[in-house]
CSV table of C-alpha atoms in Angstrom, one decimal:
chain,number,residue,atom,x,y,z
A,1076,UNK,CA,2.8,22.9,43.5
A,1077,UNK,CA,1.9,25.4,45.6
A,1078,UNK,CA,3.4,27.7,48.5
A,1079,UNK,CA,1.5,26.6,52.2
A,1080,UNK,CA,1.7,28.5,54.8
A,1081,UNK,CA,3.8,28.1,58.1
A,1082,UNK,CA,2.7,27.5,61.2
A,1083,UNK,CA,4.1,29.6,64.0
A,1084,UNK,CA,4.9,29.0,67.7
A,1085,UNK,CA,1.9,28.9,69.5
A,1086,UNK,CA,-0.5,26.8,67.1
A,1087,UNK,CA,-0.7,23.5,68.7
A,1088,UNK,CA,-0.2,21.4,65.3
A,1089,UNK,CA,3.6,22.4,66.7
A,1090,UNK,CA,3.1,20.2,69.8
A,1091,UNK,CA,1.8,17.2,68.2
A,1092,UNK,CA,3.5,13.7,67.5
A,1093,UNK,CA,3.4,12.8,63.3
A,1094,UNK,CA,2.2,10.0,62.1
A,1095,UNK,CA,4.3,7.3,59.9
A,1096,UNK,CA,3.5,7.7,56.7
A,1097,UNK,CA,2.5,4.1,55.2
A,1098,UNK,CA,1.8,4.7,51.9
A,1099,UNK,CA,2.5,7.0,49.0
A,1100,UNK,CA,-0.1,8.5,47.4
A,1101,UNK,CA,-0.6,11.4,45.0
A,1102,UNK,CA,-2.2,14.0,47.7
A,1103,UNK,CA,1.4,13.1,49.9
A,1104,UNK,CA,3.4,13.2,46.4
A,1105,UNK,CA,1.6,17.2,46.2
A,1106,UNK,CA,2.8,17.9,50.2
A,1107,UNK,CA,6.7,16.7,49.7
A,1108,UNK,CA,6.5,18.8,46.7
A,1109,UNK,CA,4.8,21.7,48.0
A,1110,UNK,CA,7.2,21.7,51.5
A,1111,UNK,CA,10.4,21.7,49.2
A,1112,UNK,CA,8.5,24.8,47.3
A,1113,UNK,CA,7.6,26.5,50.8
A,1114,UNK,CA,11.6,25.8,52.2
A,1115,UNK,CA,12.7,27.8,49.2
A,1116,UNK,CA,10.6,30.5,49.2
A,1117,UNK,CA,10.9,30.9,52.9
A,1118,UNK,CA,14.5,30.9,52.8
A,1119,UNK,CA,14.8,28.5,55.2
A,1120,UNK,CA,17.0,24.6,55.4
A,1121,UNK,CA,14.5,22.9,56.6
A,1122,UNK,CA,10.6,22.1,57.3
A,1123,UNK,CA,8.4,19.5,58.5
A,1124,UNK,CA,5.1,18.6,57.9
A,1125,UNK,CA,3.0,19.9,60.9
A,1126,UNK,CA,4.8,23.3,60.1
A,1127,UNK,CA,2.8,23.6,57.3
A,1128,UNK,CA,0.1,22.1,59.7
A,1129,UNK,CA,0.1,18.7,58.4
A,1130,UNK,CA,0.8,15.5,61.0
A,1131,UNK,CA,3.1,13.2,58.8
A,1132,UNK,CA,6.3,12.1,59.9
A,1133,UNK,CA,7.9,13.8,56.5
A,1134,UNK,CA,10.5,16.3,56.3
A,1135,UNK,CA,12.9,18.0,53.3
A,1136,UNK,CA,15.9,19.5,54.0
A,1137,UNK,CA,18.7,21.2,51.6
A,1138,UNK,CA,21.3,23.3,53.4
A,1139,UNK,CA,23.2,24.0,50.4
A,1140,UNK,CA,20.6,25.5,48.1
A,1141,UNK,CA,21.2,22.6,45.1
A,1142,UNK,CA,21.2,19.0,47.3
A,1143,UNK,CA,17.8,18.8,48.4
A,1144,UNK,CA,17.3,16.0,50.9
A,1145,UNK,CA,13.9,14.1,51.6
A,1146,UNK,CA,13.3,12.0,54.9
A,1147,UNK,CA,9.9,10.0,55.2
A,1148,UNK,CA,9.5,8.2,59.2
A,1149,UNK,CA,13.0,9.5,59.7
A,1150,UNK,CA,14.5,7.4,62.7
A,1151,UNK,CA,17.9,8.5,63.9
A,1152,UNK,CA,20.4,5.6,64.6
A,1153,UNK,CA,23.5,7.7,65.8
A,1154,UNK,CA,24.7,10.7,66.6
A,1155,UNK,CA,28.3,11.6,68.0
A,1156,UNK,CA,30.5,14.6,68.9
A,1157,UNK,CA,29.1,18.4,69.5
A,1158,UNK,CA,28.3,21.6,68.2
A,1159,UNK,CA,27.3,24.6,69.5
A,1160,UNK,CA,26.1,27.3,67.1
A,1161,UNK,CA,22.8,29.8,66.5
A,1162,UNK,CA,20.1,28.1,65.0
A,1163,UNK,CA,16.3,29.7,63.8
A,1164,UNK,CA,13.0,28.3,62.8
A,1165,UNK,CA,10.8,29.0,59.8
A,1166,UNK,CA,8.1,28.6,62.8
A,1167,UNK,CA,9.7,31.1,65.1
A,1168,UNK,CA,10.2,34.1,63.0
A,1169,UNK,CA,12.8,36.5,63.2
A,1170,UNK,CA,14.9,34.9,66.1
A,1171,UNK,CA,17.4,32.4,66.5
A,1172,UNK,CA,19.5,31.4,69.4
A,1173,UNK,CA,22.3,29.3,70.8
A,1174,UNK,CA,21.9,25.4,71.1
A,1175,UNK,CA,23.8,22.7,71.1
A,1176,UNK,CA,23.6,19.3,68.3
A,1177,UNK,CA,25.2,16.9,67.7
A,1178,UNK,CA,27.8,17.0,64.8
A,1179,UNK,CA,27.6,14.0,63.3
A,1180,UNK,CA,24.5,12.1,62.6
A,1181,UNK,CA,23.4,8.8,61.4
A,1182,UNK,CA,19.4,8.8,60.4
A,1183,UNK,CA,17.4,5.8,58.6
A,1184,UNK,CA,14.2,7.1,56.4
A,1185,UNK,CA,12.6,5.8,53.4
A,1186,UNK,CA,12.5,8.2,50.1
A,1187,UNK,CA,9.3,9.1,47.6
A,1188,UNK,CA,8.9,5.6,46.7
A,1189,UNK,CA,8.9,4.3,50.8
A,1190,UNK,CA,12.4,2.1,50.0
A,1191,UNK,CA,14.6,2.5,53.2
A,1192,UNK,CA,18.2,4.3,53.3
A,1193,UNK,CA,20.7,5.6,55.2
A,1194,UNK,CA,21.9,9.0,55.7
A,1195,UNK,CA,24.8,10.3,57.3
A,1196,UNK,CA,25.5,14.6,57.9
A,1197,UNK,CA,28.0,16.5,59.9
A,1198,UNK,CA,27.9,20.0,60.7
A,1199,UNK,CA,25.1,21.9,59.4
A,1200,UNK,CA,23.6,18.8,58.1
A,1201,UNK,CA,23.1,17.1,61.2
A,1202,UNK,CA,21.9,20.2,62.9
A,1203,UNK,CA,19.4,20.4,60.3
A,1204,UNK,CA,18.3,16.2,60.5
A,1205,UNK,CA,18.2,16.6,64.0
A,1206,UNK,CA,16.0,20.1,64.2
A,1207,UNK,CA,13.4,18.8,61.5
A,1208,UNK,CA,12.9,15.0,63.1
A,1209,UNK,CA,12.4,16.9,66.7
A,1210,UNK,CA,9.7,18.9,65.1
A,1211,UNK,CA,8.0,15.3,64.1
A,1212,UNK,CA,8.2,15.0,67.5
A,1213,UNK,CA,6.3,17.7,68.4
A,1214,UNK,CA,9.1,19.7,69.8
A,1215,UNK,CA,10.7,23.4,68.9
A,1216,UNK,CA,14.3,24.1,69.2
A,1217,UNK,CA,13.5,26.7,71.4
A,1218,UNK,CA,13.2,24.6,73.9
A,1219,UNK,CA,16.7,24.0,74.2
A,1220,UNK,CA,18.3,27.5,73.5
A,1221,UNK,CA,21.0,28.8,76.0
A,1222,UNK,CA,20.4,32.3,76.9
A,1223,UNK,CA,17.7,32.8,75.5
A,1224,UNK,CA,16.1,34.0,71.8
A,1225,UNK,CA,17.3,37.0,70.2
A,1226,UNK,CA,16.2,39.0,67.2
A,1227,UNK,CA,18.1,37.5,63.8
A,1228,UNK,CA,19.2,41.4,62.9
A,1229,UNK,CA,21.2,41.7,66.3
A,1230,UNK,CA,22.8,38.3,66.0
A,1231,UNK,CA,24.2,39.0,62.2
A,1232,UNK,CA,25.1,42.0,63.6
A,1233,UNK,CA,27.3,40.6,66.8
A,1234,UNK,CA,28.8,38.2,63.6
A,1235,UNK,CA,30.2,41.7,61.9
């Protein structure tokens, strides 16, 4: 397992569609494990694969620090309500900004061994499902941010 580095706004491997993963094999087994080990040590709640510059539709999640979550060719099949919070991005260092997610959120994805579930998340959860599986999609949340970006430091600071 190692640590991989993260790719930051700008590099195009950010703007590219990922490809479904179709089978499981060991070098895919070493990514998964190596994007849960880069999350952690980045401090972040979630990552994709093309952030650590690799275009498979695979991402890992945990927003509680001890319930990690893995979602291969996540698809999501609902989403309802709102929320409207500050979100960042592992890829976008050192800012975060206002946008607005769903709050509840219903994804299909298949797990390490490719069997299919279902998922469903609320809050920070679903802000999380739908932040990684836009990345798959070649997309930042910046994209969406009202008012624009503003350094982390002054945002914990407003939260004082």
């Amino acid at each position: 397992m190692a640590i991989r580095n993260v790719r930051e706004m700008g590099d195009p491997v950010l703007n590219k569609i990922c490809k479904e993963v179709k089978e499981m094999t060991p070098r895919t087994r070493e990514l998964i494990d190596d994007m849960f080990d880069t999350m952690y040590e980045e401090g972040g709640v979630g990552l994709a694969a093309n952030q650590v510059g690799i275009l498979k539709r695979i991402v890992v999640i945990d927003v509680t620090g001890e319930d990690p979550v893995l979602l291969i060719n996540p698809e999501i099949l609902e989403t309802s309500g709102e929320q409207v919070g500050n979100e960042g991005c592992l890829s976008v260092p050192g800012k975060a900004g206002v946008v607005r997610r769903p709050n509840y959120v219903k994804v299909k994805a298949c797990d390490r061994e490719l069997n299919t579930f279902e998922l469903e998340g609320t809050e920070l959860l679903a802000r999380a499902i739908c932040h990684e599986v836009e990345h798959l999609e070649g997309h930042l949340y910046v994209e969406k941010v009202e008012g624009g970006l503003k350094d982390v430091e002054d945002i914990e600071e407003e939260e004082e």
